[in-house]
PDB file of C-alpha atoms in Angstrom:
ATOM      1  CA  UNK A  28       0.000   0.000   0.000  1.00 42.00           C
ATOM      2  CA  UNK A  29       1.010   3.474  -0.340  1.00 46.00           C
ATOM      3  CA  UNK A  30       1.652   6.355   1.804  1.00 48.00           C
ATOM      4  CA  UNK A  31      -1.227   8.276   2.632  1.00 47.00           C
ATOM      5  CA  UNK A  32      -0.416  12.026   1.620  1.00 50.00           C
ATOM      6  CA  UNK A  33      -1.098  14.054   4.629  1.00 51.00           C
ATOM      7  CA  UNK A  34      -3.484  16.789   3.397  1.00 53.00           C
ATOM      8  CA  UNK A  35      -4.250  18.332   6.279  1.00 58.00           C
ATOM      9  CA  UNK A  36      -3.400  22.578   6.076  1.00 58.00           C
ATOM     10  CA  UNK A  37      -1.658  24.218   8.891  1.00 67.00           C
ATOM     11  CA  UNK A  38      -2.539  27.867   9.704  1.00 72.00           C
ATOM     12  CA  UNK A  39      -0.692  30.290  11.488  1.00 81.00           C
ATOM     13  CA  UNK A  40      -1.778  30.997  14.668  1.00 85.00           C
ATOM     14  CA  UNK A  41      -2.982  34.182  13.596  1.00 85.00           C
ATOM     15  CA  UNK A  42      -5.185  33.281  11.072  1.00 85.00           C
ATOM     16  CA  UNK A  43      -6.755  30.511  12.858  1.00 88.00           C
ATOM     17  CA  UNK A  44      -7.522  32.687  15.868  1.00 90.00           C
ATOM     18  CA  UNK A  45      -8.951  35.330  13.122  1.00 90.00           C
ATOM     19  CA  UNK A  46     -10.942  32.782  11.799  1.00 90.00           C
ATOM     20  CA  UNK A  47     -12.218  31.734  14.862  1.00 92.00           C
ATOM     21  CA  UNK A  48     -12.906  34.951  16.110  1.00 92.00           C
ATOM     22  CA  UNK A  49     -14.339  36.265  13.330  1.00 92.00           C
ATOM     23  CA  UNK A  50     -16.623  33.149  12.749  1.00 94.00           C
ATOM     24  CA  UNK A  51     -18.633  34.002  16.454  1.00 95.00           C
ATOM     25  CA  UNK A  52     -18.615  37.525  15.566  1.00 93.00           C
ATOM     26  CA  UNK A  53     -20.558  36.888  12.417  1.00 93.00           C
ATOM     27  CA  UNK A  54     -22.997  34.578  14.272  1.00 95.00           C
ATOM     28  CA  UNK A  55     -23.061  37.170  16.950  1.00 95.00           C
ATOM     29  CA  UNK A  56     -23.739  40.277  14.571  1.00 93.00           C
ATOM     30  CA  UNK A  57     -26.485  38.182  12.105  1.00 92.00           C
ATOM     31  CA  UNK A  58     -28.661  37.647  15.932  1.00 94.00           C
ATOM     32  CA  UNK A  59     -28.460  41.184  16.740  1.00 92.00           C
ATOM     33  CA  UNK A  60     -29.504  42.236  13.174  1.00 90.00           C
ATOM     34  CA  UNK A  61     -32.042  39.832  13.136  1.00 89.00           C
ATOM     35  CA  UNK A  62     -33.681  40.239  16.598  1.00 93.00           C
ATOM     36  CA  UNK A  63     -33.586  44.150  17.217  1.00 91.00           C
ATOM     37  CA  UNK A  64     -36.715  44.057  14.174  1.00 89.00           C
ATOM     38  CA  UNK A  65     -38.299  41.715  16.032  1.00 90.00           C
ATOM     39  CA  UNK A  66     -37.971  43.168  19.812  1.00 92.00           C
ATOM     40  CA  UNK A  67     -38.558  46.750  18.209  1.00 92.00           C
ATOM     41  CA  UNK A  68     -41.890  45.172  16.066  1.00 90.00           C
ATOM     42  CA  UNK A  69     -43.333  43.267  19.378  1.00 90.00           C
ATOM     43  CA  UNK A  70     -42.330  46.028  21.959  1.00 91.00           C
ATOM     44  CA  UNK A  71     -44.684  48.770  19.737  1.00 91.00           C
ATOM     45  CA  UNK A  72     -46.813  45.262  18.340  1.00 89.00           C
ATOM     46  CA  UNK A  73     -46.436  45.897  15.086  1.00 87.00           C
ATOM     47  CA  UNK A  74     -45.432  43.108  13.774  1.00 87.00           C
ATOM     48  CA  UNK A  75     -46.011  41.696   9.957  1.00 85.00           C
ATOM     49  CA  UNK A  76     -47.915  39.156   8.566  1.00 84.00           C
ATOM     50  CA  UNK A  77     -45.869  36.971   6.151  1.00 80.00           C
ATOM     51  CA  UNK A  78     -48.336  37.857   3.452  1.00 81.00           C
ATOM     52  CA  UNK A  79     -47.078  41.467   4.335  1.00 80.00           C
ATOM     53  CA  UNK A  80     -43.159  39.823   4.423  1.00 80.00           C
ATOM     54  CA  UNK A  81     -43.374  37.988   1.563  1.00 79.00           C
ATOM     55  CA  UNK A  82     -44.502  39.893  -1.229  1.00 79.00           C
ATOM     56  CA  UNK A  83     -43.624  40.408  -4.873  1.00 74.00           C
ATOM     57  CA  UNK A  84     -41.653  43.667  -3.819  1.00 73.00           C
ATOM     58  CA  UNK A  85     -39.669  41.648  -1.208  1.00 77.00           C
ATOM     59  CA  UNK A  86     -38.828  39.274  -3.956  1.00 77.00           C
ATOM     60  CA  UNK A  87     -37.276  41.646  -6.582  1.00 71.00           C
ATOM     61  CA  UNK A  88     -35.105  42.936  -3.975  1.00 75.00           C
ATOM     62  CA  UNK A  89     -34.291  39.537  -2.945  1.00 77.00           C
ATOM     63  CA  UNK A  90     -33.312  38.639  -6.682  1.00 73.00           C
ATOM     64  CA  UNK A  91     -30.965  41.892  -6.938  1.00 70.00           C
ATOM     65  CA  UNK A  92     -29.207  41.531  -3.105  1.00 76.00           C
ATOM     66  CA  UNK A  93     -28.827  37.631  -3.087  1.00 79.00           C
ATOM     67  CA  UNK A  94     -26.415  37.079  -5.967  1.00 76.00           C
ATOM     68  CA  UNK A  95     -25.156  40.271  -4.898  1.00 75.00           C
ATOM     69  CA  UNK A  96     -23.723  39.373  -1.623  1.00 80.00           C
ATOM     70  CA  UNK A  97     -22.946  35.611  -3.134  1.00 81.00           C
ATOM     71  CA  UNK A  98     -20.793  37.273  -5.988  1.00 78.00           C
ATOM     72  CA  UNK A  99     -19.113  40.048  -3.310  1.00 80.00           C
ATOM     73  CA  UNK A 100     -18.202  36.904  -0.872  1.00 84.00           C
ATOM     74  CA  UNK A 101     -16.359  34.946  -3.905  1.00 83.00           C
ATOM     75  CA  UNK A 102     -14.670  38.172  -5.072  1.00 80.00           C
ATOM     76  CA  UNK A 103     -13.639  39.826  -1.879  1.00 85.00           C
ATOM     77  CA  UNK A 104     -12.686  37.106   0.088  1.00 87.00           C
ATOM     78  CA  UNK A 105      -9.542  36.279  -1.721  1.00 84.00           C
ATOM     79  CA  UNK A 106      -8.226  40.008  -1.516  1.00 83.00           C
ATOM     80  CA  UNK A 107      -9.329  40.614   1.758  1.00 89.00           C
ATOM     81  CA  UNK A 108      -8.507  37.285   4.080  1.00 88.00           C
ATOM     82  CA  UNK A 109      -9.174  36.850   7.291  1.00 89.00           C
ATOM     83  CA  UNK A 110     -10.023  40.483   7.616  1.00 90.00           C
ATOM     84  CA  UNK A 111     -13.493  39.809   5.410  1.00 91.00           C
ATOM     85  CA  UNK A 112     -15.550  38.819   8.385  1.00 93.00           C
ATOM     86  CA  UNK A 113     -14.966  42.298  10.003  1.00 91.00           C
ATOM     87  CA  UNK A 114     -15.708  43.908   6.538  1.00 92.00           C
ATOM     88  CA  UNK A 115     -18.882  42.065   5.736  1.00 92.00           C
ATOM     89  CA  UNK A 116     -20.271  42.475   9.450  1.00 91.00           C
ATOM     90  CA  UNK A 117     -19.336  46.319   9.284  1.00 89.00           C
ATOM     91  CA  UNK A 118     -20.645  46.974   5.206  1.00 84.00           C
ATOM     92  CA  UNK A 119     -19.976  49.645   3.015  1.00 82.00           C
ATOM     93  CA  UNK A 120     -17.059  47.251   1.301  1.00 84.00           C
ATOM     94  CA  UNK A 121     -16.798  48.752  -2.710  1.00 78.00           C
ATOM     95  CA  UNK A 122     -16.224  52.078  -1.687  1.00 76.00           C
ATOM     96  CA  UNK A 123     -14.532  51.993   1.479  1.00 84.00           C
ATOM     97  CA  UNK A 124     -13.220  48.764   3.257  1.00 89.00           C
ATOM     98  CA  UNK A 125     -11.859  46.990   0.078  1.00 86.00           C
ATOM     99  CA  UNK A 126      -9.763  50.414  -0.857  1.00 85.00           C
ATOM    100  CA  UNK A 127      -8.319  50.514   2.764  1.00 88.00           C
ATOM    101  CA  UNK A 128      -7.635  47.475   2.995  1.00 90.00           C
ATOM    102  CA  UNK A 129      -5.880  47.191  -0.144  1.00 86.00           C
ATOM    103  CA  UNK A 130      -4.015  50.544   0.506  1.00 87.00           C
ATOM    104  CA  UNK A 131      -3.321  49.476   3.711  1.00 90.00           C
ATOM    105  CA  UNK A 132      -1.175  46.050   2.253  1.00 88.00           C
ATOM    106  CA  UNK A 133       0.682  48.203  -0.786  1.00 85.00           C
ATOM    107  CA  UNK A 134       2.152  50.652   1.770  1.00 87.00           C
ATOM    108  CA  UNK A 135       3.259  48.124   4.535  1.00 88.00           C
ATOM    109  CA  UNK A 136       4.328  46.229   1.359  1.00 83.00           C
ATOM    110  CA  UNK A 137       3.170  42.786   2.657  1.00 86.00           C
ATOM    111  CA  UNK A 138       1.015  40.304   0.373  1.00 82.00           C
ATOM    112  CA  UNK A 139      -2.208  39.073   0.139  1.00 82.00           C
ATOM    113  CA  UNK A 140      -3.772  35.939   1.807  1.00 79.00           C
ATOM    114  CA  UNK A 141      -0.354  35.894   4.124  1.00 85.00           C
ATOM    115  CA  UNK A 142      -0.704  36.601   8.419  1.00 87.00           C
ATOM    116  CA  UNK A 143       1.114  39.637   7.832  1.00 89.00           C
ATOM    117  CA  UNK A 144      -1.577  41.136   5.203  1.00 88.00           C
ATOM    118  CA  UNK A 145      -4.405  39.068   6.862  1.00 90.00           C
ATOM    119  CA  UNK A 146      -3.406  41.266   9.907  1.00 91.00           C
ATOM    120  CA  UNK A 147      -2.649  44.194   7.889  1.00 92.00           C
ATOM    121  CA  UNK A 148      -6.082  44.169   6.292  1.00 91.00           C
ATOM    122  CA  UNK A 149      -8.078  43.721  10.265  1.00 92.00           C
ATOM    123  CA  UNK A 150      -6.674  46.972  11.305  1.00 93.00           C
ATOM    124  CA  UNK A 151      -6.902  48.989   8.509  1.00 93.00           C
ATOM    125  CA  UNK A 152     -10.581  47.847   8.250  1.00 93.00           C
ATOM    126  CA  UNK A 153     -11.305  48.330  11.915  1.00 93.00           C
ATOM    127  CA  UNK A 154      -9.662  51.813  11.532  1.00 94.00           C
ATOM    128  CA  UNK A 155     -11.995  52.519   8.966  1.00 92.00           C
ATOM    129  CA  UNK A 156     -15.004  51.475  10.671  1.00 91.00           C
ATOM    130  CA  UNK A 157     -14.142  53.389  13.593  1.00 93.00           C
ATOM    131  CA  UNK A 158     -13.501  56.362  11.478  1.00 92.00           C
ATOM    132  CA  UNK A 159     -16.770  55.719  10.338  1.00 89.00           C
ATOM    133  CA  UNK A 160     -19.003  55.842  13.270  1.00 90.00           C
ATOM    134  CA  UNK A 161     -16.755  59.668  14.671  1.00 92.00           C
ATOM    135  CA  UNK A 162     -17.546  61.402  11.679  1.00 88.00           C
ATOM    136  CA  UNK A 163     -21.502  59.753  10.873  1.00 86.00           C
ATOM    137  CA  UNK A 164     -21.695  61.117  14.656  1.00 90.00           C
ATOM    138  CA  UNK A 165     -20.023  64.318  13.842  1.00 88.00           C
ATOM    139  CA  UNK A 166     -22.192  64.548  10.880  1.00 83.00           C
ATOM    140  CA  UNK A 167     -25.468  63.983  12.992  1.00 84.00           C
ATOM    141  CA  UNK A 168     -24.668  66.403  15.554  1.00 87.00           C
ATOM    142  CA  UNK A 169     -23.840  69.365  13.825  1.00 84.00           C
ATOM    143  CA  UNK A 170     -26.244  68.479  10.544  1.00 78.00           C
ATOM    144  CA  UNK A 171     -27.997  71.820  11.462  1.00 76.00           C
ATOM    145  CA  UNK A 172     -24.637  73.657  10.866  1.00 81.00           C
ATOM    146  CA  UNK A 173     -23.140  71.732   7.877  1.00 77.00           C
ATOM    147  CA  UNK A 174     -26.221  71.045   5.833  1.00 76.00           C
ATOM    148  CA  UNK A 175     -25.444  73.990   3.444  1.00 79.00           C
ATOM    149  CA  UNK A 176     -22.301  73.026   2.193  1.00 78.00           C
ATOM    150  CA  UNK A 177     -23.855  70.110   0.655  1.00 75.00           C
ATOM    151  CA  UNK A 178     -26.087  72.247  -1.599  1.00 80.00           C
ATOM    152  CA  UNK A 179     -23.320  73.689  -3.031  1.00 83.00           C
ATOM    153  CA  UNK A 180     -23.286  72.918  -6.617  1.00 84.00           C
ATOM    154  CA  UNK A 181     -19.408  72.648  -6.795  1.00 81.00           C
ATOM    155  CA  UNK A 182     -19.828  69.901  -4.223  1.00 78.00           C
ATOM    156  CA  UNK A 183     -22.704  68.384  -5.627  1.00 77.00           C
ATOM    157  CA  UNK A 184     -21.189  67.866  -9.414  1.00 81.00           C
ATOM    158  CA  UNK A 185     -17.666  66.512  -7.259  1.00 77.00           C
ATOM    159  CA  UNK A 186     -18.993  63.840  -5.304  1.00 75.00           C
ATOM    160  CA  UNK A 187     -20.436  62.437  -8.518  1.00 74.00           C
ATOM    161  CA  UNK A 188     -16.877  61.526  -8.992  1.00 73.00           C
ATOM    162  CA  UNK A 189     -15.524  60.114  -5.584  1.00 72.00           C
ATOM    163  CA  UNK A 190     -16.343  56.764  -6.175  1.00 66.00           C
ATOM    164  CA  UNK A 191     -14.574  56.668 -10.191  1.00 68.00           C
ATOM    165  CA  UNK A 192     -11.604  58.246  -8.556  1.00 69.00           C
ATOM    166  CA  UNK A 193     -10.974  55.995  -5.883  1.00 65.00           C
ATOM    167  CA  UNK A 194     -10.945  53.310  -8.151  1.00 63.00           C
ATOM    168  CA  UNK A 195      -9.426  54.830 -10.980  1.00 65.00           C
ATOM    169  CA  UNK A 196      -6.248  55.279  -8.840  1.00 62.00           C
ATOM    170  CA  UNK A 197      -6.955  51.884  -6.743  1.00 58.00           C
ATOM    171  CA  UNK A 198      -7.005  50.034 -10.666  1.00 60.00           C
ATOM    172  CA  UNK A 199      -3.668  52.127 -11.717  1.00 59.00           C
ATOM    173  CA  UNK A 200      -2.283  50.440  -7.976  1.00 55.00           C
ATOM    174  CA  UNK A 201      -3.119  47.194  -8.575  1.00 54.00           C
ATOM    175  CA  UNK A 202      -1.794  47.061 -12.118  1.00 53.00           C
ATOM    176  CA  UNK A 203       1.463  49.008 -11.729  1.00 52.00           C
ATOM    177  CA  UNK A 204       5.030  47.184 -12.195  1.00 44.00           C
ATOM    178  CA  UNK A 205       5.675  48.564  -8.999  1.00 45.00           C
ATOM    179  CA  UNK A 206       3.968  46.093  -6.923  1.00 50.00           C
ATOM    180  CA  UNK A 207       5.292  45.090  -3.098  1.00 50.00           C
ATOM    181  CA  UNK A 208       4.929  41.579  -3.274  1.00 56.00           C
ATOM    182  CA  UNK A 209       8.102  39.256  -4.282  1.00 64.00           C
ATOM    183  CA  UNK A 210       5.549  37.844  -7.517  1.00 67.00           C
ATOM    184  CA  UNK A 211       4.627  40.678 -10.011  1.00 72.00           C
ATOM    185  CA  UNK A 212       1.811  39.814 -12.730  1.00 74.00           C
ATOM    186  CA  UNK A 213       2.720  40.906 -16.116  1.00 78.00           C
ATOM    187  CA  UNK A 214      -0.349  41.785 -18.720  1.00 77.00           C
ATOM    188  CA  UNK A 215      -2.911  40.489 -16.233  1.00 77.00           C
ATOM    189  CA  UNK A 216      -5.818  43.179 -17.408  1.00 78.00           C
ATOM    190  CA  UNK A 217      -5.789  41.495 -20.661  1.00 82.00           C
ATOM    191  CA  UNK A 218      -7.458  38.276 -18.684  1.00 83.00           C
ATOM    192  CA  UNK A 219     -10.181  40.976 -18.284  1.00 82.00           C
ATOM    193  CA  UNK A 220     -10.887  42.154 -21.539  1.00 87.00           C
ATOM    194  CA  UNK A 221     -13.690  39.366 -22.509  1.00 87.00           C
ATOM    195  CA  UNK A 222     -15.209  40.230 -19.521  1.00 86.00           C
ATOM    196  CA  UNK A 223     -15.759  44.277 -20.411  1.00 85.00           C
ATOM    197  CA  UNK A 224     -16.404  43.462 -23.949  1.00 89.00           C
ATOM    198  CA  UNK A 225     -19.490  41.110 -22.491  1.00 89.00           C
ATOM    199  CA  UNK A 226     -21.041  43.723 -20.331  1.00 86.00           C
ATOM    200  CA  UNK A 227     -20.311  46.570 -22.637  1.00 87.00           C
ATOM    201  CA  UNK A 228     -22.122  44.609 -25.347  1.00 89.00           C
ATOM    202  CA  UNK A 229     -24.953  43.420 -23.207  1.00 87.00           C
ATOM    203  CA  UNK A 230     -25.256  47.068 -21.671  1.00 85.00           C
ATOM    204  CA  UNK A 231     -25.637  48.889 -24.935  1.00 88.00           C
ATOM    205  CA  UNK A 232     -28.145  45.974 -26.100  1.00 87.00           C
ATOM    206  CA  UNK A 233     -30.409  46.534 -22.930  1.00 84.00           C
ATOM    207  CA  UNK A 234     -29.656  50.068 -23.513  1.00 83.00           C
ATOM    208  CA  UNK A 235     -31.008  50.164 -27.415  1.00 86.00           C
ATOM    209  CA  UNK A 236     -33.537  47.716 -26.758  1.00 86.00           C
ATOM    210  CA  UNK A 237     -35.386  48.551 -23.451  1.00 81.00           C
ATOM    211  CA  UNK A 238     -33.661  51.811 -22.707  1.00 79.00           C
ATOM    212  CA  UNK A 239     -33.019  50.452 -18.834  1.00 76.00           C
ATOM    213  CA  UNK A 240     -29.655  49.213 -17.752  1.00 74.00           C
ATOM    214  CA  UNK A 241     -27.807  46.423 -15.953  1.00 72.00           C
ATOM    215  CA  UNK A 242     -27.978  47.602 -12.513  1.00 66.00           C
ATOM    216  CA  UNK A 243     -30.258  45.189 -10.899  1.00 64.00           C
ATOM    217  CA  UNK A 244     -28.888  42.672 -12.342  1.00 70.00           C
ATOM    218  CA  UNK A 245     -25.235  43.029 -11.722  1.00 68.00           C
ATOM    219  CA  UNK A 246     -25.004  40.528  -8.775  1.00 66.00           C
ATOM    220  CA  UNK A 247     -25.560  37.688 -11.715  1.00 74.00           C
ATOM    221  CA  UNK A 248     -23.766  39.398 -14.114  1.00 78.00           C
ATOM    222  CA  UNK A 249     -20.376  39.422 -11.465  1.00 74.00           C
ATOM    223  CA  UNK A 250     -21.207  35.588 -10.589  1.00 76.00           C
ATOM    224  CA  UNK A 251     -21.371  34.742 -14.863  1.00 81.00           C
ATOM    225  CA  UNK A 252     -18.439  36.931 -15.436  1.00 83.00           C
ATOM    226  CA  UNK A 253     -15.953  35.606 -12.760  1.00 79.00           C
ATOM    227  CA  UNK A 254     -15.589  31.927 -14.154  1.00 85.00           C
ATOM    228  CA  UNK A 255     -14.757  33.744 -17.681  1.00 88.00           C
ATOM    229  CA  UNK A 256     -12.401  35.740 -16.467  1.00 86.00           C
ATOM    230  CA  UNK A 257     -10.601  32.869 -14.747  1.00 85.00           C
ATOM    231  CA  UNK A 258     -10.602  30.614 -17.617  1.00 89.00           C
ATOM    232  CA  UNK A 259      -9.568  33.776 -20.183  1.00 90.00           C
ATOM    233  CA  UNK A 260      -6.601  34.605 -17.755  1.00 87.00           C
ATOM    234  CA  UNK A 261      -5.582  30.739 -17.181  1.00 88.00           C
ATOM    235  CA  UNK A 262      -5.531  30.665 -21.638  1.00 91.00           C
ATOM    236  CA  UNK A 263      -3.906  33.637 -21.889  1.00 89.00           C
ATOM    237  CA  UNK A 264      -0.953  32.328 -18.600  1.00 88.00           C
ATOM    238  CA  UNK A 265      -0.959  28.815 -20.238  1.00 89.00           C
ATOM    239  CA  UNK A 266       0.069  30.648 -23.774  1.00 88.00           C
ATOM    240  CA  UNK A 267       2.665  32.904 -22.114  1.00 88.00           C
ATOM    241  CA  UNK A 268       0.889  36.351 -22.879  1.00 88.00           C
ATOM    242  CA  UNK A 269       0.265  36.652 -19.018  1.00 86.00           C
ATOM    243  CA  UNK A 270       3.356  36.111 -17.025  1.00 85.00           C
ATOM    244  CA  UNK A 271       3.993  35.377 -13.641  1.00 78.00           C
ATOM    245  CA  UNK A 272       7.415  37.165 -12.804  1.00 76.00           C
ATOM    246  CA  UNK A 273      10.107  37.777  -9.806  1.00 72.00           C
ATOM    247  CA  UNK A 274       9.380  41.142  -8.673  1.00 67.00           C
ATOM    248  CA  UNK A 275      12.722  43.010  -9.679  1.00 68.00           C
ATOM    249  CA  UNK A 276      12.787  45.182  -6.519  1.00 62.00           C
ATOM    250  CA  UNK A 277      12.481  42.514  -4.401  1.00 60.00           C
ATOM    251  CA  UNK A 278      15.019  40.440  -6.155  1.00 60.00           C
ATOM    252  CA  UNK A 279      17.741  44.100  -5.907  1.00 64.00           C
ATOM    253  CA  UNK A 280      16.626  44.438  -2.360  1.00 63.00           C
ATOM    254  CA  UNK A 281      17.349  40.436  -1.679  1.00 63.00           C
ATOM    255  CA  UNK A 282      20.424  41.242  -2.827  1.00 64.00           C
ATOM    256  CA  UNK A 283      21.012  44.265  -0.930  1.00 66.00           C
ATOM    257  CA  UNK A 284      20.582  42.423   2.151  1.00 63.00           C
ATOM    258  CA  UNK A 285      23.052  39.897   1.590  1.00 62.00           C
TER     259      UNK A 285
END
């Protein structure tokens, strides 16, 4: 008989006590979300019938947020390790936790899916959710004061752009030569390509045809399009137009140090 291969995965201490951790304080955080309806609707007995739950309203929301949150746990978990149960239980991830954390690994330069970033990652998004909660209660508190500058048009026509230019410059990151990690991928955002030509095409047909758009249906469009964009990048590696490289200033420093 042969030797049995021993499959079993060791994690650093870290990340198992991360995982562990984070694990009760999902369970913790989906019973307080889920009871404080239900105290608040039988304290002031208010409660819905299921006929008033369960309605054709309730189920086109259902069919936009459900692949939603399925697609955002299959493409955010990778990038953000052990750090994603704080991020999912604290929200707001496109715009804000999934740019800090990623920020937060390029300028410690530590990598992805390691303790280092894993730990990296937890306090950049627990930074960020504390930030969060001083200036929503700064916000709230002197509302009566600050309202105005929000009518502004000036500030009105910028924040249209907030969101395209943090990930305008979070993109040009990410796809720089000068990434921190000791691998660097060469021509990776050509795996992508398929993938915009897809939704471009599909957008423009949806717009032409209907005159509506894609919105409410991206959390099945970023589900269909991540398998594609695998199997387009694996081609594309397998044929040697993506590479898989040494970073050179790791390999200078490396040889700095010795």
């Amino acid at each position: 008989m042969g030797k049995e291969k021993n499959t079993k995965v060791t994690m650093d201490p870290f990340q198992e006590w991360s995982h562990s951790v984070g694990r009760i304080g999902t369970v913790i955080a989906l019973i307080y979300m889920v009871a404080i309806p239900f105290i608040v609707l039988t304290v002031y007995d208010a409660m819905p019938t299921l006929g008033d739950v369960f309605n054709l309203a309730t189920f086109s929301i259902l069919l936009i947020y459900i692949p939603v949150g399925i697609s955002e746990a299959i493409s955010y978990t990778p990038v953000l390790g052990s750090s994603a149960y704080l991020t999912f239980i604290t929200g707001n991830i496109m715009n804000l936790k999934l740019p800090c954390a990623i920020n937060a690994i390029k300028l410690t330069k530590t990598e992805q899916n390691t303790p280092e970033g894993d730990a990296v990652a937890s306090v950049a998004v627990a930074v960020s959710s504390i930030m969060t909660i001083v200036i929503l209660a700064l916000a709230a508190l002197l509302s009566s004061r600050i309202s105005f500058v929000f009518e502004i048009p000036q500030v009105k026509t910028a924040s249209n752009y907030i969101i395209p230019a943090l990930f305008g410059s979070l993109t040009l990151g990410l796809f720089s030569s000068g990434n921190s990690g000791s691998k660097i991928v060469k021509h990776g955002i050509k795996g992508v390509i398929p993938v915009l030509v897809i939704v471009s095409v599909l957008s423009l047909v949806v717009r032409i045809t209907s005159g509506g758009s894609l919105f409410g249906a991206i959390g099945f469009l970023i589900i269909a399009m991540l398998p594609i964009a695998i199997i387009t990048s694996r081609i594309l590696w397998k044929k040697g137009i993506i590479t898989v490289e040494d970073n050179p200033a790791m390999v200078k420093k490396e040889e700095k140090d010795k």
